[in-house]
Coordinates of C-alpha atoms and ligand atoms in Angstrom, one line a residue:
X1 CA -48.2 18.7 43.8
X2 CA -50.3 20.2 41.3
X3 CA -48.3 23.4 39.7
X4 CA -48.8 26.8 40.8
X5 CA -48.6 30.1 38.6
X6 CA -46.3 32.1 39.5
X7 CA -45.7 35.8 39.3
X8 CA -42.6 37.9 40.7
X9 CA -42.4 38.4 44.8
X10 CA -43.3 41.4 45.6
X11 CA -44.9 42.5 48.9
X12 CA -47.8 44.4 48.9
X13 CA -46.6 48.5 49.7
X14 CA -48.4 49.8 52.7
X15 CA -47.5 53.0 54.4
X16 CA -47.2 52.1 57.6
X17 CA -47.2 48.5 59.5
X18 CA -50.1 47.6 61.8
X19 CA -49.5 49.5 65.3
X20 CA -49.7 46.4 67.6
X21 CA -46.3 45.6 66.0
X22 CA -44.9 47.4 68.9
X23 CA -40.9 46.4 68.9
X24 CA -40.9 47.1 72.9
X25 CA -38.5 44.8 74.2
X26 CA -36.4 45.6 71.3
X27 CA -36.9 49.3 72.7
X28 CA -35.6 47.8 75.8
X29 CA -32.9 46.2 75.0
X30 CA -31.4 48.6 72.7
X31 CA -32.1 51.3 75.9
X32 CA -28.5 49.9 77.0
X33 CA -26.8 50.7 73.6
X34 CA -25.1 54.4 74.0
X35 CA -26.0 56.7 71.5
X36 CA -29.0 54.9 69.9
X37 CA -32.0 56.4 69.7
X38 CA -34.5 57.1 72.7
X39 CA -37.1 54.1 72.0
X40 CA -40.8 54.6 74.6
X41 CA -41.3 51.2 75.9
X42 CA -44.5 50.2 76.1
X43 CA -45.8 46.9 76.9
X44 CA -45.7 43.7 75.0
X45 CA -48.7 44.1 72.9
X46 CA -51.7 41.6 73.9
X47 CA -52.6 40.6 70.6
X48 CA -50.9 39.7 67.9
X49 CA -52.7 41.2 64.0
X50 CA -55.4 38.8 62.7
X51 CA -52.9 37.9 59.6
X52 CA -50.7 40.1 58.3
X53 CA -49.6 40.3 54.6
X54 CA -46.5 38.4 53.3
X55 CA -43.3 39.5 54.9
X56 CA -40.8 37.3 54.3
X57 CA -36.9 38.3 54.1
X58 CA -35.1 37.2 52.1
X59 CA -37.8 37.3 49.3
X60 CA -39.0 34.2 48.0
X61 CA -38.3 33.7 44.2
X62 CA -42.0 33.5 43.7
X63 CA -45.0 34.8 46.0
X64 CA -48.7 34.9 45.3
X65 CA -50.6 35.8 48.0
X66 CA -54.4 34.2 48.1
X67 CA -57.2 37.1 48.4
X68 CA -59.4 36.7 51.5
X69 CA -57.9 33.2 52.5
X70 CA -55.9 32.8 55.4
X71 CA -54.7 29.2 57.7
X72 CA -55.2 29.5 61.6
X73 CA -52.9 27.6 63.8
X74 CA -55.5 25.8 66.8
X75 CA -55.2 24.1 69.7
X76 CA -56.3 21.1 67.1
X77 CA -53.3 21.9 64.6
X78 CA -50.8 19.0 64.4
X79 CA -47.6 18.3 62.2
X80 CA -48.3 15.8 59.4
X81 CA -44.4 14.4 58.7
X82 CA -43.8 12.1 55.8
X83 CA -40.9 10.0 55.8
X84 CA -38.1 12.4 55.4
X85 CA -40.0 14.6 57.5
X86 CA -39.0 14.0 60.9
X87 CA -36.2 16.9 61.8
X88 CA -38.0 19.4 60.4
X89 CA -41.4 18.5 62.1
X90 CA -39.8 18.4 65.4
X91 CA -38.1 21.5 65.1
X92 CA -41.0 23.2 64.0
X93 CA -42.9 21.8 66.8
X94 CA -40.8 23.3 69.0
X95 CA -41.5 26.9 68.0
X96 CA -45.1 26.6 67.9
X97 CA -45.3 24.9 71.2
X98 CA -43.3 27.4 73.4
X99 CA -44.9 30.5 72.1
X100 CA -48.3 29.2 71.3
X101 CA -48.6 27.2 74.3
X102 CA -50.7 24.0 72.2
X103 CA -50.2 20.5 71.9
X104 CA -48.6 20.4 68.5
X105 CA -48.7 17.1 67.8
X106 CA -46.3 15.3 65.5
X107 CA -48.0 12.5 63.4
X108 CA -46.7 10.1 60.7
X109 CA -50.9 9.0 58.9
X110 CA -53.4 10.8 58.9
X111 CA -55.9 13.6 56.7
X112 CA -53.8 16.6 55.7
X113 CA -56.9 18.6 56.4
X114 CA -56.6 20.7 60.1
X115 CA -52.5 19.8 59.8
X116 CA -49.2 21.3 58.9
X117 CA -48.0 18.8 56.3
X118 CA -44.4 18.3 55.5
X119 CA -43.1 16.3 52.9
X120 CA -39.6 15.3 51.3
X121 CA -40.3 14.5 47.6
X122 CA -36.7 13.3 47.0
X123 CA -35.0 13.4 44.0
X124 CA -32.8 16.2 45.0
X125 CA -33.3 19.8 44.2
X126 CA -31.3 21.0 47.1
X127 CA -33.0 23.9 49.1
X128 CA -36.0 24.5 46.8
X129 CA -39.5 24.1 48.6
X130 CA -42.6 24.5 47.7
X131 CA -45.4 26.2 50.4
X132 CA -49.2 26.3 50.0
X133 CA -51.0 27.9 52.7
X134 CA -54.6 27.7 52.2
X135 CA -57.7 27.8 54.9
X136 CA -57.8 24.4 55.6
X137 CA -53.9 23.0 56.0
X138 CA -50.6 24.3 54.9
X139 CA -48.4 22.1 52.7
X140 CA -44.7 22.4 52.5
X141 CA -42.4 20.5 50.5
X142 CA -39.0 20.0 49.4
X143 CA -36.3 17.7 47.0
X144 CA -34.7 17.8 50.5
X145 CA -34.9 17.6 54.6
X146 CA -32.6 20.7 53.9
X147 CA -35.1 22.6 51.3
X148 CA -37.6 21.3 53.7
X149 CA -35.7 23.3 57.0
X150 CA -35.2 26.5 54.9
X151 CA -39.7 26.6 54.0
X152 CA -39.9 26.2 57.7
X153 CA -38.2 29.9 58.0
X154 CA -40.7 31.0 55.7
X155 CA -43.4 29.3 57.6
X156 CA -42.3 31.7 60.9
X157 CA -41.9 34.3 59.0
X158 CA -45.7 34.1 57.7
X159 CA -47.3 33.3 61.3
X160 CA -47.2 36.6 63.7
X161 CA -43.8 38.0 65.6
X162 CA -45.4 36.6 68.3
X163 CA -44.3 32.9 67.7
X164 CA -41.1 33.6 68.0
X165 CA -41.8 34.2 72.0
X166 CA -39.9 31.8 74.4
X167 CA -43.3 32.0 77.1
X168 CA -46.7 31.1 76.1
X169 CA -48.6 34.1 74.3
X170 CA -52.4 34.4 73.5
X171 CA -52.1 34.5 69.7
X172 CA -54.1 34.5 67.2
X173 CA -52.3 33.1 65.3
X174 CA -53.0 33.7 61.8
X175 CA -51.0 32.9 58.2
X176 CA -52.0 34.7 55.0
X177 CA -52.9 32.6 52.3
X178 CA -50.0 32.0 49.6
X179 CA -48.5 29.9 47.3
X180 CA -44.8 29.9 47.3
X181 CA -42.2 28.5 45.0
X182 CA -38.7 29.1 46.1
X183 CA -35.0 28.2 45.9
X184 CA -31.7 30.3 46.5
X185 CA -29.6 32.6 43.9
X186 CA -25.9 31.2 45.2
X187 CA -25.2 28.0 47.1
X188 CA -22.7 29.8 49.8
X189 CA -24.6 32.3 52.0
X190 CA -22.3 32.8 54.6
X191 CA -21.6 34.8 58.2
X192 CA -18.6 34.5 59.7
X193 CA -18.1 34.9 63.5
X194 CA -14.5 36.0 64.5
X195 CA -14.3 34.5 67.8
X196 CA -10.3 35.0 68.2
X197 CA -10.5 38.9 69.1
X198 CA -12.8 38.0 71.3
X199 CA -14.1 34.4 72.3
X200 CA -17.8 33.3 72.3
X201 CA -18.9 30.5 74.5
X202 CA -20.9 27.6 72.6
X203 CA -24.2 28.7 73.9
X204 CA -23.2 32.1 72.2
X205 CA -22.3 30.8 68.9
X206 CA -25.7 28.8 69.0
X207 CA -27.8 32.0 69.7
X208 CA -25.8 33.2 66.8
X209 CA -26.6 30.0 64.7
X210 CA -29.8 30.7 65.5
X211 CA -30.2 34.4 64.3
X212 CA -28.8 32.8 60.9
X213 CA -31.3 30.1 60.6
X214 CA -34.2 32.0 60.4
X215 CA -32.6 34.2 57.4
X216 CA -31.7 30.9 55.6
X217 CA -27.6 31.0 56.3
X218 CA -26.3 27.7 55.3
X219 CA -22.7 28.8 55.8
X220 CA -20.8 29.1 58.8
X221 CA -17.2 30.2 59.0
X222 CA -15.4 30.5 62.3
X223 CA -12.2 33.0 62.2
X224 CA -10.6 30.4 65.0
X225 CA -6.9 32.0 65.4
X226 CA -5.8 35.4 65.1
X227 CA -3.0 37.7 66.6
X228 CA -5.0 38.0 70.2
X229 CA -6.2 34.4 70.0
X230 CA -6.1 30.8 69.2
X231 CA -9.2 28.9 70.6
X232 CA -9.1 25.7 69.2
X233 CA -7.5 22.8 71.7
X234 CA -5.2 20.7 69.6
X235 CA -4.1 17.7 71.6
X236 CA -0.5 17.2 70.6
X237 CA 0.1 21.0 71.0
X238 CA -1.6 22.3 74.5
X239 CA 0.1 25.5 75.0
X240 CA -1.8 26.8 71.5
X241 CA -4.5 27.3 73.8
X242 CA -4.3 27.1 77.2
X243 CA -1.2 30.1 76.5
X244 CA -2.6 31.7 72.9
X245 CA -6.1 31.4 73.7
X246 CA -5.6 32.9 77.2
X247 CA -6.2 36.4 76.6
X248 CA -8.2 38.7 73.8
X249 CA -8.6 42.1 72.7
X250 CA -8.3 44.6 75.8
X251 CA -6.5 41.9 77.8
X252 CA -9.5 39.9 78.8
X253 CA -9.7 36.2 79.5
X254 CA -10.1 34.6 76.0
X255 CA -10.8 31.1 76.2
X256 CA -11.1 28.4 73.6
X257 CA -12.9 25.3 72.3
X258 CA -12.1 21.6 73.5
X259 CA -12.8 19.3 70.9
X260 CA -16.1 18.6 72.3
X261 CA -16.8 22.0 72.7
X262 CA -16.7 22.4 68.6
X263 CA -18.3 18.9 67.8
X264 CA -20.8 20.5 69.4
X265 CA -21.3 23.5 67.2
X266 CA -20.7 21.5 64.5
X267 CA -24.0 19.5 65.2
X268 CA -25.7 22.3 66.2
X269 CA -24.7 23.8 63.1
X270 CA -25.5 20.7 60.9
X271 CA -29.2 20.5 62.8
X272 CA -29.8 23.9 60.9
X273 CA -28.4 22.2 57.9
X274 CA -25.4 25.1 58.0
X275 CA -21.6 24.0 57.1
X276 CA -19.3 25.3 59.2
X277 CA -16.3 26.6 57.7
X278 CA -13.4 26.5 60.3
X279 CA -10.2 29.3 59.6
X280 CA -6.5 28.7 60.6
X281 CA -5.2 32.1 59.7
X282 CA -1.5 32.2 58.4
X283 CA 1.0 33.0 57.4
X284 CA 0.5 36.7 59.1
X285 CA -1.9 37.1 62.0
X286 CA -0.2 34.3 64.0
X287 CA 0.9 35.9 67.0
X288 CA -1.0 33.6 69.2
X289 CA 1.1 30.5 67.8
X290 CA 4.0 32.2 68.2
X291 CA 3.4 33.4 71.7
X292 CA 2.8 29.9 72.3
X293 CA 5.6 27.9 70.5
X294 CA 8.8 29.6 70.0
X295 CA 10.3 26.9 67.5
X296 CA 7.3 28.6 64.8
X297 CA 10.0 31.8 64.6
X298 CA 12.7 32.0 62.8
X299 CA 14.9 33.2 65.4
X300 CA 13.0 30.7 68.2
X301 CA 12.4 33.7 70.4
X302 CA 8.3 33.9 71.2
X303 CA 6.9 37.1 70.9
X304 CA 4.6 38.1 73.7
X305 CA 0.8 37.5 73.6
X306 CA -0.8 40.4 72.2
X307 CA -4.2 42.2 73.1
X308 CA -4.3 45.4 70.9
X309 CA -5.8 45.6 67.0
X310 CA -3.1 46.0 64.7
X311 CA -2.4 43.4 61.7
X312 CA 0.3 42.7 59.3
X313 CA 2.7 42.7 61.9
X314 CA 3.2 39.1 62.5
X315 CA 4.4 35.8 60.4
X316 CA 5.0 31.7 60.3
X317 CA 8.5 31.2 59.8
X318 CA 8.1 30.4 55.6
X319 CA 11.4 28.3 55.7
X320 CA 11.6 26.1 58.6
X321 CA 9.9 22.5 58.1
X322 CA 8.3 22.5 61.5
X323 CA 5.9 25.1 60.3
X324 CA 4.4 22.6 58.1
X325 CA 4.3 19.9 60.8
X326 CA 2.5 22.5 62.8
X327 CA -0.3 22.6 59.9
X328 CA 0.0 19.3 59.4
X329 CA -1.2 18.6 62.4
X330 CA -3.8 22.0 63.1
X331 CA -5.8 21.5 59.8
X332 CA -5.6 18.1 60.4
X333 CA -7.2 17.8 63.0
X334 CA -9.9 20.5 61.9
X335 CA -10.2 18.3 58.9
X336 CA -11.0 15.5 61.0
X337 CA -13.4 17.5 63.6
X338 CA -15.1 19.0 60.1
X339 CA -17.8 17.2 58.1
X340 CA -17.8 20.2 55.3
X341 CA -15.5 20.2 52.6
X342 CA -13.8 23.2 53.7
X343 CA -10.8 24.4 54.9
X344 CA -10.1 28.1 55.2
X345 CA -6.6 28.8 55.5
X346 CA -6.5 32.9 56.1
X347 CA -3.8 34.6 53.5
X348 CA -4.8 37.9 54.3
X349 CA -2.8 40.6 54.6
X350 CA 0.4 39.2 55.2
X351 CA 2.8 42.3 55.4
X352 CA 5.5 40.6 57.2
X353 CA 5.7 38.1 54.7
X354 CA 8.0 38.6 51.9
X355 CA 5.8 37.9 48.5
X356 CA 8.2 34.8 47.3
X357 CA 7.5 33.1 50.9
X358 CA 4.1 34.0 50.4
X359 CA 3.6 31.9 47.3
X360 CA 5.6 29.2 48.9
X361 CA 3.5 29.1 52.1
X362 CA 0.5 28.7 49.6
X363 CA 2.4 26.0 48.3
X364 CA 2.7 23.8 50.8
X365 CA -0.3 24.5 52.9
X366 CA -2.6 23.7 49.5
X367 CA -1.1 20.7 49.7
X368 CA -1.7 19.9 53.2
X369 CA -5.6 21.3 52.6
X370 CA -5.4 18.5 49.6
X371 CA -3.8 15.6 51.6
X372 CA -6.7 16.2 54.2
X373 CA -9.4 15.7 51.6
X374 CA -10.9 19.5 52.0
X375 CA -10.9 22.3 49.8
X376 CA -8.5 25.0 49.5
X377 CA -10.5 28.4 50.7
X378 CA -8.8 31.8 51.9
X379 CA -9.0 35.6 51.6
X380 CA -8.6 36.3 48.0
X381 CA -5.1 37.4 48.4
X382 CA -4.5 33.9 48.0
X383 CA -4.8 34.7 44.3
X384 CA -1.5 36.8 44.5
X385 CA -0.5 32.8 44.6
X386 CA -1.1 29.2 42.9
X387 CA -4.1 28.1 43.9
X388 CA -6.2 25.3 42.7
X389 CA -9.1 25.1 40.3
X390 CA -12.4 24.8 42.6
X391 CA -10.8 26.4 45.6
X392 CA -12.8 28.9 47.3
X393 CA -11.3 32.7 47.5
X394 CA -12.9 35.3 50.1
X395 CA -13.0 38.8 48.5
X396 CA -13.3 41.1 51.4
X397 CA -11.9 44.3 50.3
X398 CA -14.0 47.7 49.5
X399 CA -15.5 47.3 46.4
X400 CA -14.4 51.0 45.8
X401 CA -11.2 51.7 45.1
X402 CA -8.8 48.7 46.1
X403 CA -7.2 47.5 43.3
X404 CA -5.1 45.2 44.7
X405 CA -8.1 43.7 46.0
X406 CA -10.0 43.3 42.5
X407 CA -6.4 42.5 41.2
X408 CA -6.3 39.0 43.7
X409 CA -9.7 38.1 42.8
X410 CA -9.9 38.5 39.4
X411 CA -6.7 36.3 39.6
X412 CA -8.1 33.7 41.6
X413 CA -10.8 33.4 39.3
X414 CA -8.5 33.3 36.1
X415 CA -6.8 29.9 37.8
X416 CA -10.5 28.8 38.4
X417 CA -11.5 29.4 41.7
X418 CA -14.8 30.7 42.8
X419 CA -15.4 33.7 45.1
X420 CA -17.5 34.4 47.8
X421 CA -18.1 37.9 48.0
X422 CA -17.6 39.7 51.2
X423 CA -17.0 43.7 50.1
X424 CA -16.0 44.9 53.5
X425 CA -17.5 48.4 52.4
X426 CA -21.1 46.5 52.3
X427 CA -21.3 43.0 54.0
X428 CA -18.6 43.7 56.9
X429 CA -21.2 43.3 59.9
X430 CA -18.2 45.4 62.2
X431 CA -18.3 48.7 60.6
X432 CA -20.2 51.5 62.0
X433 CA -23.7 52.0 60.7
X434 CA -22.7 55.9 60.9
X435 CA -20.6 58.1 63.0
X436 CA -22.2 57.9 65.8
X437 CA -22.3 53.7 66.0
X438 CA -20.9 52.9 69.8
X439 CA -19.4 50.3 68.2
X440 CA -17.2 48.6 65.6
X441 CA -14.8 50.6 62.9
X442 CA -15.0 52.9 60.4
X443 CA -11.8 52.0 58.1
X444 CA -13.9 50.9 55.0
X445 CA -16.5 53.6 55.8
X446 CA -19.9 53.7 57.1
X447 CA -22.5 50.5 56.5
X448 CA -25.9 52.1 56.7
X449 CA -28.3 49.1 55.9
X450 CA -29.2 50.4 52.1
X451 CA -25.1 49.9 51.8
X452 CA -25.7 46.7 53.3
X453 CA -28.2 45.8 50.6
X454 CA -28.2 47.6 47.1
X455 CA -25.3 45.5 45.3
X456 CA -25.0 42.8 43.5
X457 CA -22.3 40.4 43.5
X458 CA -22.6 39.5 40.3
X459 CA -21.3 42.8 39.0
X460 CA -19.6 44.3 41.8
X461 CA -16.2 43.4 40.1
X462 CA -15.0 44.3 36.5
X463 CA -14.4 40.5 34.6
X464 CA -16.3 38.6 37.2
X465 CA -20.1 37.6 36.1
X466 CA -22.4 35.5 38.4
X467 CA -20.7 31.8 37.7
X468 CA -17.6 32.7 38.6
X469 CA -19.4 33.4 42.4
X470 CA -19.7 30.8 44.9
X471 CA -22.1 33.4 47.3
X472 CA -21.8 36.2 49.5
X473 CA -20.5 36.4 53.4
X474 CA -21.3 38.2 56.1
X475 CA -17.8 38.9 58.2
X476 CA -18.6 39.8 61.9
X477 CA -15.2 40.8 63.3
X478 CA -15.2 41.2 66.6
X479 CA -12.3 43.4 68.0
X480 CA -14.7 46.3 69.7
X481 CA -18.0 43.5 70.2
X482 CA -17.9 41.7 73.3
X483 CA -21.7 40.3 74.3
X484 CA -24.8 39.1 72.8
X485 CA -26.1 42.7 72.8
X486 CA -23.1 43.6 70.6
X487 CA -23.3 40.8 68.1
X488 CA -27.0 41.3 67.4
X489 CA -26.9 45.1 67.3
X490 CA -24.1 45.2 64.4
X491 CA -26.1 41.8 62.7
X492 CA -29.4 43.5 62.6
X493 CA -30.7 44.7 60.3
X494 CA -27.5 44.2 58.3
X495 CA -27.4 39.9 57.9
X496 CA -31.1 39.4 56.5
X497 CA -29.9 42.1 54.0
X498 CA -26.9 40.4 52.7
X499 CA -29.2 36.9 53.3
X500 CA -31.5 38.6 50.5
X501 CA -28.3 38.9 48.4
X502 CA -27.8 35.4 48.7
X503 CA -31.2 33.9 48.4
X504 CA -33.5 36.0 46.0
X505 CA -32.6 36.6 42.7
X506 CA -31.4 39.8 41.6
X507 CA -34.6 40.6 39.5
X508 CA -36.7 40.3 42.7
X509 CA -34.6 42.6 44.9
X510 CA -35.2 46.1 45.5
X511 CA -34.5 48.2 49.0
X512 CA -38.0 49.5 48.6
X513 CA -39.8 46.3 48.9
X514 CA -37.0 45.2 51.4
X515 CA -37.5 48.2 53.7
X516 CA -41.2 47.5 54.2
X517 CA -40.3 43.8 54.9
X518 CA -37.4 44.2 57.2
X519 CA -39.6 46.5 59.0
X520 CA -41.5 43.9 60.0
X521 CA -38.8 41.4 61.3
X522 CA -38.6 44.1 64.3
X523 CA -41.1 43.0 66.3
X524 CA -40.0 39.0 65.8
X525 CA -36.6 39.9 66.9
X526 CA -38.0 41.9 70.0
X527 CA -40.0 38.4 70.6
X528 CA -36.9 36.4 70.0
X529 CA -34.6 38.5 73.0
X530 CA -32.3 39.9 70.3
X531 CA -31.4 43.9 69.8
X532 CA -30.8 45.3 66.9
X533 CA -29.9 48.7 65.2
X534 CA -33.1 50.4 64.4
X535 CA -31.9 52.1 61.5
X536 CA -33.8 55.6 60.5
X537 CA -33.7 54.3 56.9
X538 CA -36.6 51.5 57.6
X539 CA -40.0 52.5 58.9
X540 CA -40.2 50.0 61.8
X541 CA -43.4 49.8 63.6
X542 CA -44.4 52.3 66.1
X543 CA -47.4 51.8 68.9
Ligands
NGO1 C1 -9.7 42.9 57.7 C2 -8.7 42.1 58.4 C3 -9.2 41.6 59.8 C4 -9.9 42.7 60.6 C5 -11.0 43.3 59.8 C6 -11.7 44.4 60.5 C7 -9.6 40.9 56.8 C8 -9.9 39.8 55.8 N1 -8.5 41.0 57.5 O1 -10.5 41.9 57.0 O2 -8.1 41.1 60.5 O3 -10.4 42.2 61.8 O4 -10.5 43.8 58.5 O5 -12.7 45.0 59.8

């Protein structure tokens, strides 16, 4: 590929986004959500814009935009894969077929000319791509089939909101001419799903897989045990779920995940070339093994199951061996059901654990993590303890005002480990967005989406620089969020921001440029089904 000049991204400013942009089913659907702002529907607009100018979130590292030229998608367009090519072609294909109702053929020969070529160079390079979209064809290529998946985002992202649409829609459908050059900031751009307060089916995790994707997540971490939970089957200790796993916050059903059940989201995950980062949280928030196994306390009495939203209240029994078998045997097993290198053990907030049985839980559960071939990775209280050089730790504290939280990170990172940074005060998808959120909590303060997005993780914490950070992490705890509605309402607009952390260098951020751009994801998720917070700080589209 011949080499393209490059000048900072930065999206064109215009005052207000094209009117046809109408985010009506996004109107509709947030019409259910108490307290958010009256929306008019109107109807589905008819036509999508001719082309629209470059909004893609999170921010390439480099964006020119071609004057005047502009690629249109035909009934004639087909997928030009080259060896390498094949996953990404097909999923591809699969967008453009459902929404724009053409052929969309897949071909291995043939004249790039009239095509959508995709090509994996090899030799590495992990998620960088390179995308050309000029009048006659649009080339994208990548090191890798996973560079290669993450310019397909892009792609979308360039074509109208209306290819996002599950029926057939008239288009046109348009993509402005540009010449992209792109790869990420950190390797770890995470969202984790807690699905112990309250349990997501597969289909449920996919659709949130999904909403990931498309803002280049490549992390996946699933909080699988908690107090009100456990939904993990292990085979050689039933009653973990069929008992723990039998309720959830409020009292409701729970449920949990066979072994097949999370293979499954493991390949789905894998697909959208995302790791999934399973947790086992201990030594507090355990009252689900507990309730479920009475040898795991120390006074072999089982506490009963619990469905309220206190922590720090429960704790593994530090000195009895068959703790450790228990471990033994859980991460084990996750180890085994887990192609990524991690294992997240939990640590947080163990209150009920005195701090000398702290360290020696840490002890022998690193060694367990080690034994299975994974890497150590917990809450960055684990840096209270011994931990590992290479291990992962979680900071998820405010960034204002918690020393003890700095305090644990800063002493993970002195024995080596890297963090990911979750500051619950900006990338905690559960707090409010402001008072009047119906849902999620308020105990780190209110998340409007400029909190969401104007940090940096580099600096956020005296003594820590950018190498000591692995990535950033979006946290979606779930004690108050219950449906699909609920997830996507607290994850949008807040994950693309902390996506954006992740992915675009600092020195290409600002929330000006990000507000205009965000704006325009509104309509694409009104065309993909999913609600979302329309936030009074971003000047979303009107009709
Ligand atoms: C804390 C706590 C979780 C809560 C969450 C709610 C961490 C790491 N431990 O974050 O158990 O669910 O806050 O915001």
């Amino acid at each position: 590929m011949t080499s393209v000049p490059t000048v900072p991204s930065r999206a064109p400013r215009r005052p207000r986004l094209p009117r046809v942009l109408a985010a009506s089913a996004a109107a509709a659907a947030l019409a259910v959500v108490p307290g958010a702002p009256a929306v008019a529907a109107v109807p589905l607009p008819t036509a999508s814009p001719a082309v629209a100018a470059p909004h893609v979130v999170p921010a390439p590292a480099s964006l020119r935009t071609l004057p005047g030229v502009s690629f249109t998608l035909t009934r004639r367009t087909r997928i030009l894969v080259r060896p390498g090519a094949d996953h990404a072609g097909t999923y591809l294909a699969g967008i453009l077929r459902r929404s724009t109702g053409y052929p969309v053929p897949i071909s291995r020969t043939g004249a790039t000319t009239g095509s959508i070529a995709l090509s994996v160079t090899g030799g590495g390079g992990g998620e960088a791509y390179r995308l050309s979209v000029r009048r006659d064809s649009v080339r994208l290529s990548s090191g890798t089939p996973a560079g290669l998946f993450r310019g397909v985002q892009t792609l979308r992202q360039l074509l109208p909101p209306a290819v996002e649409s599950t029926t057939v829609r008239p288009g046109p459908w348009g993509a402005p001419g540009v010449e992209i050059e792109d790869a990420p900031r950190f390797a770890w751009r995470g969202t984790m799903l807690d699905v112990a307060r309250h349990f997501f089916t597969v289909r449920q995790v996919e659709r949130y897989i999904d909403t990931a994707a498309l803002y280049k997540i490549n992390m996946l971490h699933l909080h699988l045990t908690d107090d009100q939970g456990w939904r993990i089957a292990i085979p050689d200790r039933p009653r973990l779920a069929s008992y723990g796993g039998s309720t959830a916050v409020g009292g409701g059903p729970g449920g949990f995940y066979t072994e097949r059940d999370f293979a499954e989201i493991v390949r789905y995950a894998a697909e959208r070339y995302m790791t999934v980062v399973p947790e086992v949280d201990g030594p507090g928030h355990t009252n689900a093994a507990l309730a479920s196994y009475a040898e795991l306390n120390c006074d072999g009495h089982a506490p009963p199951l619990y469905t309220g939203t206190d922590v720090g209240f429960s704790s593994l029994c530090i000195g009895k061996p068959v703790t450790y078998e228990f471990l033994d045997d859980v991460l084990g097993r996750l180890a085994k059901l887990t192609p990524g290198p991690y294992l997240h053990i939990g640590g947080d907030e163990a209150m009920s654990t005195k701090p000398a049985d702290y360290a020696e839980y840490l002890r022998r559960v690193e060694e367990i993590v080690r034994r299975h071939g994974k890497t150590l990775t917990g809450w960055a209280d684990i840096g209270a303890a011994t931990v590992p050089r290479g291990s992962i730790a979680q900071y998820w504290q405010p960034a204002k005002g918690s020393e003890e939280g700095t305090a644990t990170a800063r002493a993970a990172v002195r024995q080596g480990a890297r963090l990911v940074m979750s500051p619950a005060d900006h990338a905690y998808l559960d707090m409010k967005y402001t008072a009047s959120t119906p849902l999620g909590q308020d105990w780190a303060g209110l998340v409007e989406v400029r909190d969401a997005y104007a940090w940096d993780p580099g600096t956020l914490i005296d003594g820590v620089t950018d190498k000591d950070v692995a990535g950033v992490e979006a946290p979606l705890w779930t004690e108050t969020i219950v449906t699909d509605h609920d997830i996507d309402y607290m994850t949008l607009p807040r994950l693309p921001a902390i996506a954006e952390i992740g992915w675009t260098p600092q020195r290409g951020r600002s929330w000006n440029d990000f507000r205009l751009r965000l704006a325009a994801q509104g309509p694409r998720w009104a065309a993909l089904g999913r609600a979302y917070y329309p936030s009074p700080q971003v000047p979303w589209p009107t009709s």
